[in-house]
Tab-separated table of C-alpha atoms in Angstrom:
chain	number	residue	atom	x	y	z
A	1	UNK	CA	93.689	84.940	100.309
A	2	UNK	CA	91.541	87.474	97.981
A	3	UNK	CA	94.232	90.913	97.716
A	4	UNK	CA	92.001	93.725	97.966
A	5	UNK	CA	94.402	95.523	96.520
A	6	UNK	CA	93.822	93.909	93.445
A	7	UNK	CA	90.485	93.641	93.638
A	8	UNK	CA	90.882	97.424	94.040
A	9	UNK	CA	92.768	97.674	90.901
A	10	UNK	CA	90.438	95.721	88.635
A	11	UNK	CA	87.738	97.959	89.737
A	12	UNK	CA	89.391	100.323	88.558
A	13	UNK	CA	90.419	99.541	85.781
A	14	UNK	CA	87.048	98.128	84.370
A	15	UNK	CA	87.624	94.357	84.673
A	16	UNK	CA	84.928	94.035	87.865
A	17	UNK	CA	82.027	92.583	85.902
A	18	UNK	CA	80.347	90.031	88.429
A	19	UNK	CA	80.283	91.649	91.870
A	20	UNK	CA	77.531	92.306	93.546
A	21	UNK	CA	76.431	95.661	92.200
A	22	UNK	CA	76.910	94.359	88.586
A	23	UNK	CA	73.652	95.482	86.083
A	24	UNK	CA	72.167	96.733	89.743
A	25	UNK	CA	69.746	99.606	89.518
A	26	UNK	CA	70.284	102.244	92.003
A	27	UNK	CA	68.101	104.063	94.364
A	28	UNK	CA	68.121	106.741	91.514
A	29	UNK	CA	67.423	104.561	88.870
A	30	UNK	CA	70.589	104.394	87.263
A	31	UNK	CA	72.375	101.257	86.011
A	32	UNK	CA	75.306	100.941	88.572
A	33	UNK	CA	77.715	100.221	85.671
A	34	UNK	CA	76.984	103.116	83.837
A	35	UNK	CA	77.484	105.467	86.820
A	36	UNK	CA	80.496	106.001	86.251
A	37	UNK	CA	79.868	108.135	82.726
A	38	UNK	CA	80.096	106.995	79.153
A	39	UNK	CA	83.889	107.347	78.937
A	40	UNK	CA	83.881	104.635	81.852
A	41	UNK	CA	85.917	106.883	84.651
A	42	UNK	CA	85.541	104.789	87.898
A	43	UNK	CA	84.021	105.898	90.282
A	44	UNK	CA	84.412	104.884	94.518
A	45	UNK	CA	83.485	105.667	98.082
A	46	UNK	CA	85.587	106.647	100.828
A	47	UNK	CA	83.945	105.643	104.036
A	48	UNK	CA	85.045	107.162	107.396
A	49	UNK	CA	83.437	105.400	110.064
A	50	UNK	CA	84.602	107.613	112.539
A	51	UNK	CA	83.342	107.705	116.454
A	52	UNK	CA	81.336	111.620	115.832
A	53	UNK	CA	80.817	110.932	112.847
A	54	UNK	CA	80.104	108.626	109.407
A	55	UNK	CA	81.579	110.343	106.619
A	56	UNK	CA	80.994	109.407	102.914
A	57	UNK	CA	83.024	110.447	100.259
A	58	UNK	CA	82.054	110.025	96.396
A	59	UNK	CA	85.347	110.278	94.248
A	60	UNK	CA	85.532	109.909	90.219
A	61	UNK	CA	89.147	108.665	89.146
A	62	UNK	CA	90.564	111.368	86.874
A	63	UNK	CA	94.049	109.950	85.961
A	64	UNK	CA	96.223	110.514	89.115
A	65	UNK	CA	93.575	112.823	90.891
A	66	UNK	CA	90.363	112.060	92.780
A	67	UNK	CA	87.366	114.668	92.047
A	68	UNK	CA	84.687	115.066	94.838
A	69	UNK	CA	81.510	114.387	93.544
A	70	UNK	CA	79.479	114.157	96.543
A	71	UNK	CA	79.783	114.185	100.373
A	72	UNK	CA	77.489	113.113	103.113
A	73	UNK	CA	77.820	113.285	107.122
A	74	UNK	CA	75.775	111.658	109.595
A	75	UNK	CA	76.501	111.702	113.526
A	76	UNK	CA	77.060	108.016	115.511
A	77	UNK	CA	75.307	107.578	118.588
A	78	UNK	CA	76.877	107.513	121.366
A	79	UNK	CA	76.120	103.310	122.218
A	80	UNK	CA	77.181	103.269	118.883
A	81	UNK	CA	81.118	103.580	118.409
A	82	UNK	CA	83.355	103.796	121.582
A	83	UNK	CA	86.947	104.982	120.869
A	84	UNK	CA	86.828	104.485	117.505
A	85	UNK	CA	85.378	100.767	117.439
A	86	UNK	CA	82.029	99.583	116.141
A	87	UNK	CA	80.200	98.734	119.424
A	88	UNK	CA	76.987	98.202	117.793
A	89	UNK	CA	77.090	97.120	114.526
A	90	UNK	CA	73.326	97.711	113.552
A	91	UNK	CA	73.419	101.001	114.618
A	92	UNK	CA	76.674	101.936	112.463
A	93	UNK	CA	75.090	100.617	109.583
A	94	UNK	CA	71.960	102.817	109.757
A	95	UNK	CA	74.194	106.107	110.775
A	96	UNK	CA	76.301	104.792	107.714
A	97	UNK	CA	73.530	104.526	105.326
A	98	UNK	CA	72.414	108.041	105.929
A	99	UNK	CA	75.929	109.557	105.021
A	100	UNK	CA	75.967	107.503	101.794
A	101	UNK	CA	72.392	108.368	101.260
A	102	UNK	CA	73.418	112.467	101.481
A	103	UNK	CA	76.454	111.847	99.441
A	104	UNK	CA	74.755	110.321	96.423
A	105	UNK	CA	72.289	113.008	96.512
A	106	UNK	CA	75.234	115.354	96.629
A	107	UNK	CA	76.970	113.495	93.609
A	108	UNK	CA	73.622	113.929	91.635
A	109	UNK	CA	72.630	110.319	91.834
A	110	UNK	CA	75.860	108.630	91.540
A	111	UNK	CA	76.332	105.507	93.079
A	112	UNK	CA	79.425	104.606	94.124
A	113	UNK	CA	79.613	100.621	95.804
A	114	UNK	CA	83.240	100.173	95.024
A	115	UNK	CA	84.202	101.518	99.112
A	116	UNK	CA	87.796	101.750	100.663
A	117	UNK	CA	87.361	101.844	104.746
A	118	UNK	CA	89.195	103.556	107.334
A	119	UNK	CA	90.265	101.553	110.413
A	120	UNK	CA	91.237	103.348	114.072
A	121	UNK	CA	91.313	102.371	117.684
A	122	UNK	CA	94.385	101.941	119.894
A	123	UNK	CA	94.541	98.185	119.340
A	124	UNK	CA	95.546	99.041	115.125
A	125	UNK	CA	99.450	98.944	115.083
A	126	UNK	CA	101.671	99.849	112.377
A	127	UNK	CA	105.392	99.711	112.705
A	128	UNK	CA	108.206	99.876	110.703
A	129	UNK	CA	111.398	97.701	110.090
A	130	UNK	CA	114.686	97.725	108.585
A	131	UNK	CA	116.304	94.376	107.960
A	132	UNK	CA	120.014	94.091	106.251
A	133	UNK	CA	121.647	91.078	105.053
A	134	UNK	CA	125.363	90.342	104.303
A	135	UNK	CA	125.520	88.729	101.020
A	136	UNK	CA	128.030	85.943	101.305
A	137	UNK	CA	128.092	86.576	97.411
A	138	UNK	CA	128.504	90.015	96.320
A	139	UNK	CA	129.143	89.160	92.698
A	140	UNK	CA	125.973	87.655	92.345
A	141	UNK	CA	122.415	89.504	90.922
A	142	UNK	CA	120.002	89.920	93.704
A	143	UNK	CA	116.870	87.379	92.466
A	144	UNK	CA	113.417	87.990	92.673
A	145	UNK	CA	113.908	84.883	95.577
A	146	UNK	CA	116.474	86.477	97.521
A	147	UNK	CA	114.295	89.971	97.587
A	148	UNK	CA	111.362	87.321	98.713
A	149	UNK	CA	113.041	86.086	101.227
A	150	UNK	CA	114.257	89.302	102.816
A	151	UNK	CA	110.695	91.066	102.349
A	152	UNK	CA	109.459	87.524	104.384
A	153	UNK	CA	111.577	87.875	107.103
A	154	UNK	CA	110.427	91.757	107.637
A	155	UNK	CA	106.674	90.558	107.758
A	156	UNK	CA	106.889	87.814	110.293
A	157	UNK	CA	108.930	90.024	112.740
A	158	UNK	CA	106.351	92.411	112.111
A	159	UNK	CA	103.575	90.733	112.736
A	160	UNK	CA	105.102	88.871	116.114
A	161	UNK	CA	105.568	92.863	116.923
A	162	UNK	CA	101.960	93.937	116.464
A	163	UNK	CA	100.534	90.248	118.145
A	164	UNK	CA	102.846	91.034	121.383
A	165	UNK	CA	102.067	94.509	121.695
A	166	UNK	CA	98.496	93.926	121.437
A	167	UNK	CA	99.116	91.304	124.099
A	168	UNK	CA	100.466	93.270	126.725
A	169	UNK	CA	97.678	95.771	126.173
A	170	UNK	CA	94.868	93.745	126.733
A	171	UNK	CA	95.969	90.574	128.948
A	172	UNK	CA	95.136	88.579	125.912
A	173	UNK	CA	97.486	85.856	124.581
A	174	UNK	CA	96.749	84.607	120.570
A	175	UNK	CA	94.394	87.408	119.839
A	176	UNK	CA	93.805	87.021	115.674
A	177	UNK	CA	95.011	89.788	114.095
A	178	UNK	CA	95.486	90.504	110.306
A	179	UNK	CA	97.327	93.047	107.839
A	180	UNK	CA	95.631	95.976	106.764
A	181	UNK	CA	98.696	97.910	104.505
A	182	UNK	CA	102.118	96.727	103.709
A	183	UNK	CA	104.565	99.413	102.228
A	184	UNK	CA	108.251	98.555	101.353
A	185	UNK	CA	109.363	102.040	102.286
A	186	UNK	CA	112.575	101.629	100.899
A	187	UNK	CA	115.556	99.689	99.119
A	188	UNK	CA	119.518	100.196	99.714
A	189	UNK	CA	122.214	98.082	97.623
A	190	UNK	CA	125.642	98.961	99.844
A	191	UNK	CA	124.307	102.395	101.224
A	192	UNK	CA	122.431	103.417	97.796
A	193	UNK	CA	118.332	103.858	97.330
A	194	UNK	CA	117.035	101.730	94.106
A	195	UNK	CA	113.323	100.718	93.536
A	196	UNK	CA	113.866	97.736	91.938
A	197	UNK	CA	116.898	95.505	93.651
A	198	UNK	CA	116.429	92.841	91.215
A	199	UNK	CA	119.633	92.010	88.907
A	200	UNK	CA	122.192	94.249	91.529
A	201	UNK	CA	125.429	93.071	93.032
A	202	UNK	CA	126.680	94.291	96.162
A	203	UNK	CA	127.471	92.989	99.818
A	204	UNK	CA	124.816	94.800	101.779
A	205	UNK	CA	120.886	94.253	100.732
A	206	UNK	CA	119.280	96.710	103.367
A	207	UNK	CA	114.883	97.132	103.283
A	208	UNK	CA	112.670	98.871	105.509
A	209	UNK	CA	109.726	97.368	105.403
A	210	UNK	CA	105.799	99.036	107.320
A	211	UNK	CA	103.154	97.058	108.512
A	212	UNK	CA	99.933	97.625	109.867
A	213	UNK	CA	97.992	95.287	111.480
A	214	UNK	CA	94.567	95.187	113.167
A	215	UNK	CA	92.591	92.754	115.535
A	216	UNK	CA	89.939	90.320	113.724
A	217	UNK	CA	87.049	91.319	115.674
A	218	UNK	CA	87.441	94.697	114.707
A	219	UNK	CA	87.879	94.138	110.821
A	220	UNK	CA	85.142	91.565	110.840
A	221	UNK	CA	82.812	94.146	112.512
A	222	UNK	CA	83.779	96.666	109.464
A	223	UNK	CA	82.821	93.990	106.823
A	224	UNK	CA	79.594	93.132	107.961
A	225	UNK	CA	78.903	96.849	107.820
A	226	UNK	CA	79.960	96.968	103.827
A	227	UNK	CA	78.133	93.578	103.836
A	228	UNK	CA	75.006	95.560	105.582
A	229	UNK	CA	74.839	98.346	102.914
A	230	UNK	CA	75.446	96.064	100.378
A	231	UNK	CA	78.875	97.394	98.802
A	232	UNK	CA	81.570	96.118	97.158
A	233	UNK	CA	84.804	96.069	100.364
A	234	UNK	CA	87.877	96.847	98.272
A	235	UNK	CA	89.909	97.213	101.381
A	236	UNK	CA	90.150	98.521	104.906
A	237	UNK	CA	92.890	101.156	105.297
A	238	UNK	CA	94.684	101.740	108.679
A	239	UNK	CA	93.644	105.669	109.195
A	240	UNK	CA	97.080	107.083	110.239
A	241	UNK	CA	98.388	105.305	107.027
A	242	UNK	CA	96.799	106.797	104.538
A	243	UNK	CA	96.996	110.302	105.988
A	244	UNK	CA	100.814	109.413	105.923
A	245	UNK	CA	100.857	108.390	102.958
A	246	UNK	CA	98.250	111.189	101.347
A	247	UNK	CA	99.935	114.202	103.303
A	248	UNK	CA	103.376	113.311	103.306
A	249	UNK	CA	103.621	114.347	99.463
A	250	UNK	CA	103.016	117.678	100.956
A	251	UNK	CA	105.885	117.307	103.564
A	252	UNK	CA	109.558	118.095	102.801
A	253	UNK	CA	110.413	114.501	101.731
A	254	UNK	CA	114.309	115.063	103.052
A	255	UNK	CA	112.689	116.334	107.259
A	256	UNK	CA	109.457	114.674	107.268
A	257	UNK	CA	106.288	115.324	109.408
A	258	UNK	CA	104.215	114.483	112.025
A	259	UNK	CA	100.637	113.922	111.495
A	260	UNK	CA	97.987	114.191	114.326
A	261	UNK	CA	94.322	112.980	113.822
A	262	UNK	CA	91.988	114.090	116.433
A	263	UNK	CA	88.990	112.444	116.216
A	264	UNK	CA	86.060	111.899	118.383
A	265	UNK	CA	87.576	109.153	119.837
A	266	UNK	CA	90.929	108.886	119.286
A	267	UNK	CA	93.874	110.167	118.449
A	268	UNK	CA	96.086	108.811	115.959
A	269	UNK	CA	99.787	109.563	115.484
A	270	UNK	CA	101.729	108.879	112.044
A	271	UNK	CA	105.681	109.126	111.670
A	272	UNK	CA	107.052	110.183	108.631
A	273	UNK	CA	110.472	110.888	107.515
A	274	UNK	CA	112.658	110.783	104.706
A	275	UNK	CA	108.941	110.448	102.763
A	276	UNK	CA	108.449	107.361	104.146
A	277	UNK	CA	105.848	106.301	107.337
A	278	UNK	CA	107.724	104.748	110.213
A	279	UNK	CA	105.576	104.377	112.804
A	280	UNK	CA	101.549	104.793	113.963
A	281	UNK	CA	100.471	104.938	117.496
A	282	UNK	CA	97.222	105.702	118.931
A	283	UNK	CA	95.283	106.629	122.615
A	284	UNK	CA	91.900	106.571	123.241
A	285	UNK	CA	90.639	110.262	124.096
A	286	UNK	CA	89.024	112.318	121.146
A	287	UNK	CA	87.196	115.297	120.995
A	288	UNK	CA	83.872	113.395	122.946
A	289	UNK	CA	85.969	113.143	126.325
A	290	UNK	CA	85.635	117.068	126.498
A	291	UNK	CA	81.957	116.690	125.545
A	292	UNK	CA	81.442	114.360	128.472
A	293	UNK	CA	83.565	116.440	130.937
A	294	UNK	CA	80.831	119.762	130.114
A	295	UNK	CA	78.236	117.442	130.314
A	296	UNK	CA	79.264	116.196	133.569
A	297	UNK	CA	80.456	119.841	135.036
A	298	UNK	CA	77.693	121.797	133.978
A	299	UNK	CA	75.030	119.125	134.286
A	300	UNK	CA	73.808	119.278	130.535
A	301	UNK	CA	72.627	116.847	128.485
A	302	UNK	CA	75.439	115.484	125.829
A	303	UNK	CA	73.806	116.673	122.654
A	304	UNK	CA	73.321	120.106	124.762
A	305	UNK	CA	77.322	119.833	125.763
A	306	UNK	CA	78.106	119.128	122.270
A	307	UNK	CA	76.293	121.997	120.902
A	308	UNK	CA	78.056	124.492	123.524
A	309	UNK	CA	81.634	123.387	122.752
A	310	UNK	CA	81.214	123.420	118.781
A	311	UNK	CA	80.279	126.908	119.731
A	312	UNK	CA	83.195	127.699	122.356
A	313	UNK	CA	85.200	126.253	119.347
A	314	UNK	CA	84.163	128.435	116.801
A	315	UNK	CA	84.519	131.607	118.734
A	316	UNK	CA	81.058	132.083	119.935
A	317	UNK	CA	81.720	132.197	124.024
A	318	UNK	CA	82.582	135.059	125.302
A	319	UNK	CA	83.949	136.796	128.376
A	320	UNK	CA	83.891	134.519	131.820
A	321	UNK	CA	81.932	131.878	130.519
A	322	UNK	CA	84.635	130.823	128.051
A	323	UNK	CA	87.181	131.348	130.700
A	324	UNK	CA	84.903	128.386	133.130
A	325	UNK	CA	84.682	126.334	129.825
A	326	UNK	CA	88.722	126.662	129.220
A	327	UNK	CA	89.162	126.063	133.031
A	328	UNK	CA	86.433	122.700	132.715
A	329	UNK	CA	88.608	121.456	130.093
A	330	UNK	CA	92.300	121.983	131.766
A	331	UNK	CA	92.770	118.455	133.184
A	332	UNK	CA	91.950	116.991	129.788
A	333	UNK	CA	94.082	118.535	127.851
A	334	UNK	CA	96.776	118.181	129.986
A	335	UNK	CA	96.179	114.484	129.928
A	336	UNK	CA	95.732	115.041	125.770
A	337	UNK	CA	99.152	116.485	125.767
A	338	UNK	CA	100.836	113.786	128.047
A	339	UNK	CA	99.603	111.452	125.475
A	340	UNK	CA	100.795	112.868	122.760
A	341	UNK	CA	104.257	113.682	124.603
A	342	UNK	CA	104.521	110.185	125.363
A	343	UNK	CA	103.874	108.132	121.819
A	344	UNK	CA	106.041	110.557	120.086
A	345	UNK	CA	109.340	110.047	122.374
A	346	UNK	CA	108.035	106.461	121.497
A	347	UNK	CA	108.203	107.007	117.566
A	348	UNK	CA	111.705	109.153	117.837
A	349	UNK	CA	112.928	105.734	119.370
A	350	UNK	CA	115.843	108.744	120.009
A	351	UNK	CA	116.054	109.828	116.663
A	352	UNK	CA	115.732	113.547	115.695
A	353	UNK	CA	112.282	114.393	114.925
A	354	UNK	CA	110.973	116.066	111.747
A	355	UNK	CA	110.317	119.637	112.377
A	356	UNK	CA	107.119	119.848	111.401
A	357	UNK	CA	103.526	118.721	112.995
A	358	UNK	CA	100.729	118.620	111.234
A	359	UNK	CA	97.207	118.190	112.880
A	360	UNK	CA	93.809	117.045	111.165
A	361	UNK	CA	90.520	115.880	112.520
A	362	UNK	CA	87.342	117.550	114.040
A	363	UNK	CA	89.236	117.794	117.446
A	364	UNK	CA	91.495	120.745	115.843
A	365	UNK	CA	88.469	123.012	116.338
A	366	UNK	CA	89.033	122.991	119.827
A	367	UNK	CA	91.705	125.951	120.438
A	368	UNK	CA	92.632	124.438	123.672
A	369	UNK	CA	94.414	121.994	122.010
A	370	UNK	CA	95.957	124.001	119.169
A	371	UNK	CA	97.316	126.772	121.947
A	372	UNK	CA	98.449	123.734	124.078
A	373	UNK	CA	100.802	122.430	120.754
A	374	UNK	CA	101.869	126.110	120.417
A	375	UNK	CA	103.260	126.127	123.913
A	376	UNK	CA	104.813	123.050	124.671
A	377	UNK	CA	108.285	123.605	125.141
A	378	UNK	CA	109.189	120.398	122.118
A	379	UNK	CA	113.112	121.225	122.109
A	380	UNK	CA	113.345	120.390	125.851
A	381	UNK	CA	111.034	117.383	126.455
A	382	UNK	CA	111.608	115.555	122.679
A	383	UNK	CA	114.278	115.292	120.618
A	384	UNK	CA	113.821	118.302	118.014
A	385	UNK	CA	116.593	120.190	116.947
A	386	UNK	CA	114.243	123.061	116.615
A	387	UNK	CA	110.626	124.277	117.548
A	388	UNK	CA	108.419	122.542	115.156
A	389	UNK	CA	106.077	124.492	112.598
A	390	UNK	CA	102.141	123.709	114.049
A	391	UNK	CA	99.731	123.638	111.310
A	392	UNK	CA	96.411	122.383	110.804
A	393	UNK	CA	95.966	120.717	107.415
A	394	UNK	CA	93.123	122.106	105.423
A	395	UNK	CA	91.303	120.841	102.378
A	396	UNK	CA	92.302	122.940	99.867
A	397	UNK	CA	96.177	121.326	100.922
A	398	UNK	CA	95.773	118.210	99.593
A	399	UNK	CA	96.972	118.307	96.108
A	400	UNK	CA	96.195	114.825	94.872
A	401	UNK	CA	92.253	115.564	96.020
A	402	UNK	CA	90.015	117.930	93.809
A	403	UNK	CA	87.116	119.855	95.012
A	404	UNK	CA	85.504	121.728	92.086
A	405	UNK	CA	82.128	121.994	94.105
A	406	UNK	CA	83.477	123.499	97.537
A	407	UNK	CA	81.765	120.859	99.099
A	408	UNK	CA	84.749	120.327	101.819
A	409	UNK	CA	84.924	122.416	104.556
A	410	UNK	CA	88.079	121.870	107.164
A	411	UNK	CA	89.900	119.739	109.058
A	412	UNK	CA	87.358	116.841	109.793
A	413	UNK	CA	87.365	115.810	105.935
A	414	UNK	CA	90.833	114.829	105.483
A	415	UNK	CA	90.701	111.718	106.679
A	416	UNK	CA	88.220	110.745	104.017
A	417	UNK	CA	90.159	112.584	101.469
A	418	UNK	CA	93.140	110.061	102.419
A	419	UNK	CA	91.005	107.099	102.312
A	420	UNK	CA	90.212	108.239	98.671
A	421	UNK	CA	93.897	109.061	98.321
A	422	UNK	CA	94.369	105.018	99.176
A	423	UNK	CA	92.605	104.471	96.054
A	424	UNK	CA	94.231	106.313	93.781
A	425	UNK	CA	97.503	105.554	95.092
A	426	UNK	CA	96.799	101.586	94.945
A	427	UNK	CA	95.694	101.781	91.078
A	428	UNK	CA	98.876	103.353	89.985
A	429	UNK	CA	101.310	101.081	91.889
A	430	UNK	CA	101.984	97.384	90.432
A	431	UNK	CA	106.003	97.069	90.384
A	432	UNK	CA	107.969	94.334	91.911
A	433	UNK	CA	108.523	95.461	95.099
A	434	UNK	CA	104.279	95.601	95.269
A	435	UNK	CA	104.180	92.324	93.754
A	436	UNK	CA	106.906	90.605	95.707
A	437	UNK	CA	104.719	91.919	99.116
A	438	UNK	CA	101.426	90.450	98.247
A	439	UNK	CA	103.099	87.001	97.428
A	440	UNK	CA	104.754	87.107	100.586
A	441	UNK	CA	101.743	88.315	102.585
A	442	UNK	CA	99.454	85.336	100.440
A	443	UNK	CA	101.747	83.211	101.333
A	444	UNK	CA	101.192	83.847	105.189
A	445	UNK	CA	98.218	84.010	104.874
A	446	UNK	CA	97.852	87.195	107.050
């Protein structure tokens, strides 16, 4: 198996010399190579293919922070992405195109084909496991074979996890799934944290080990897309992992958080605590099943529907007509809330729950949804031990993203920004805990 992750690194790093954009000129002109400046800074795309909308995001590596260079939008058709899966690839690669298009121009020319890929839909499951052995020697150093061995374990029940529950979902036995991101969250020698096991004695070797997996067809349908505009796939990221893992260095690493993406489409739940992601879970209804319920109430056309709720979102309906529009939309959000209600008493698995939320995504325009998170009584129904802080994650938040330009605006570009977090966070990890996981993973070929 080719590790994208390492592919991702020698990108980085310079050592990419053969790939497929190699001594390419750009639309622009430019030498591809030589895109990235004279002192050789990479440079890479983060590529939202979200269900609204394809967003492109043009990052230059500047030791452990990515700089904006250029951003692009274009909106999916409809018959183009359904819940946040490709339903005609084709279409996705033209709407794709155009984003990448606006975000070179944005950049100043830059191209960027290196491209890290976000990855959503109910059917992409990420879980988390903790797996302890006894050591019938105590005395003995933990080996690199014995940490092996433990990390193996943690993968294969993870990955009979995700293939059941993606099972039961859709009635489908021996659907082919693969990995997306593997994290070893954490390492405990008789009760204590260390980050590198190897060479300790003790009697209890405890990991917790996350997993996020995703079925072939959709994966498959997101590399013919980087095959159809021609750039270089350095991995697909799970999109409720890497805002974990981009946002939760702005969480209290000792509570935690909850992340919520509302997309179009979907909306996907992430699980943090003690700084580490535990759990993702997401439910097909976005911010175009409130589009489709105006539509249908008020007998408009969708683009016409779309265009009054942006503006009901932003403040621009007034008097009794907002009050029909907030009374059109009351069943969904209900049914937006019981969702939400439901996968997180699924993540707490009983356990107290950080006392934070933090929401992200187009959908967060909608105040419907923000007042209904403001009201829900979370210390009866879930187990809190206190009303949660609600607050929506802006751009200027994310500390490990730079935006000299201004050209991000709210909520809706985070998710990129993680993606290009991903990135950055994959270039400065190589230990042996990282090492240890892709041999494992290689060797299961998953």
């Amino acid at each position: 198996m080719n590790n994208p992750f390492q592919r991702l690194r020698d990108f980085l790093t310079g050592r990419q010399e053969n790939g497929r954009y190699a001594g390419r000129e750009g639309p622009y002109g430019a030498d591809l190579r030589s895109s990235v400046g004279e002192d050789s800074r990479p440079v890479f795309t983060a590529l939202d293919i979200g269900t609204a909308y394809a967003k492109a995001m043009i990052i230059e590596v500047q030791d452990d922070v990515g700089v904006v260079l250029g951003v692009g939008r274009h909106q999916q058709s409809y018959s183009h992405m359904s819940d946040g899966i490709v339903t005609d690839i084709p279409g996705v690669i033209t709407n794709c195109n155009e984003a990448l298009i606006k975000a070179e121009q944005s950049a100043g020319g830059i191209i960027a084909p290196a491209t890290v890929i976000g990855i959503a839909g109910e059917l992409v499951k990420g879980s988390s496991i903790t797996m302890t052995k006894q050591r019938q020697q105590p005395t003995k150093p933990i080996t690199p074979e014995e940490l092996e061995s433990v990390i193996s374990g943690a993968q294969q029940k993870l990955l009979k996890m995700a293939r059941d529950r993606i099972a039961a979902e859709t009635g489908y036995q021996n659907i082919e799934v693969r990995l997306t991101n593997a994290a070893v969250i954490s390492v405990r020698i008789d009760g204590q944290v260390v980050s590198n096991p190897i060479g300790f004695r003790g009697r209890h070797f405890t990991l917790t080990l996350f997993s996020a997996f995703a079925p072939l067809m959709q994966l498959g349908a997101l590399e013919t897309v980087a095959q159809g505009l021609d750039l270089t796939l350095m991995t697909i990221v799970a999109e409720p992992y890497a805002l974990a893992r981009c946002l939760s260095t702005n969480a209290s690493t000792d509570s935690g958080a909850i992340f919520i993406d509302i997309g179009g489409g979907t909306t996907d739940i992430a699980l943090v605590r003690q700084g580490g992601i535990e759990e993702t879970r997401m439910f097909a209804l976005g911010g175009r099943t409130f589009t489709r319920r105006l539509a249908a109430s008020k007998g408009l056309s969708v683009k016409e529907a779309e265009k009054l709720k942006l503006s009901y979102s932003s403040g621009g309906i007034k008097g009794s007509q907002r009050d029909e529009i907030q009374s059109i939309f009351t069943s969904e959000v209900q049914t937006w809330m019981d969702s939400v209600e439901l996968l997180i008493d699924e993540l707490a698995k009983g356990d107290l729950l950080p006392p934070a939320i933090y929401t992200v995504g187009g959908g967060c325009a909608l105040p419907d949804l923000r007042q209904r998170l403001e009201d829900f009584p979370w210390t009866e129904r879930l187990p809190f031990s206190r009303k949660p802080i609600i607050e929506t994650i802006q751009p200027g938040m994310v500390t490990s993203i730079a935006d000299p330009n201004n050209l991000l605006k709210n909520a809706q570009d985070i998710t990129p920004m993680a993606l290009a977090y991903q990135a950055i966070e994959l270039q400065n990890e190589d230990n042996v805990l990282e090492r240890t996981l892709y041999r494992v993973i290689h060797n299961m070929h998953i």
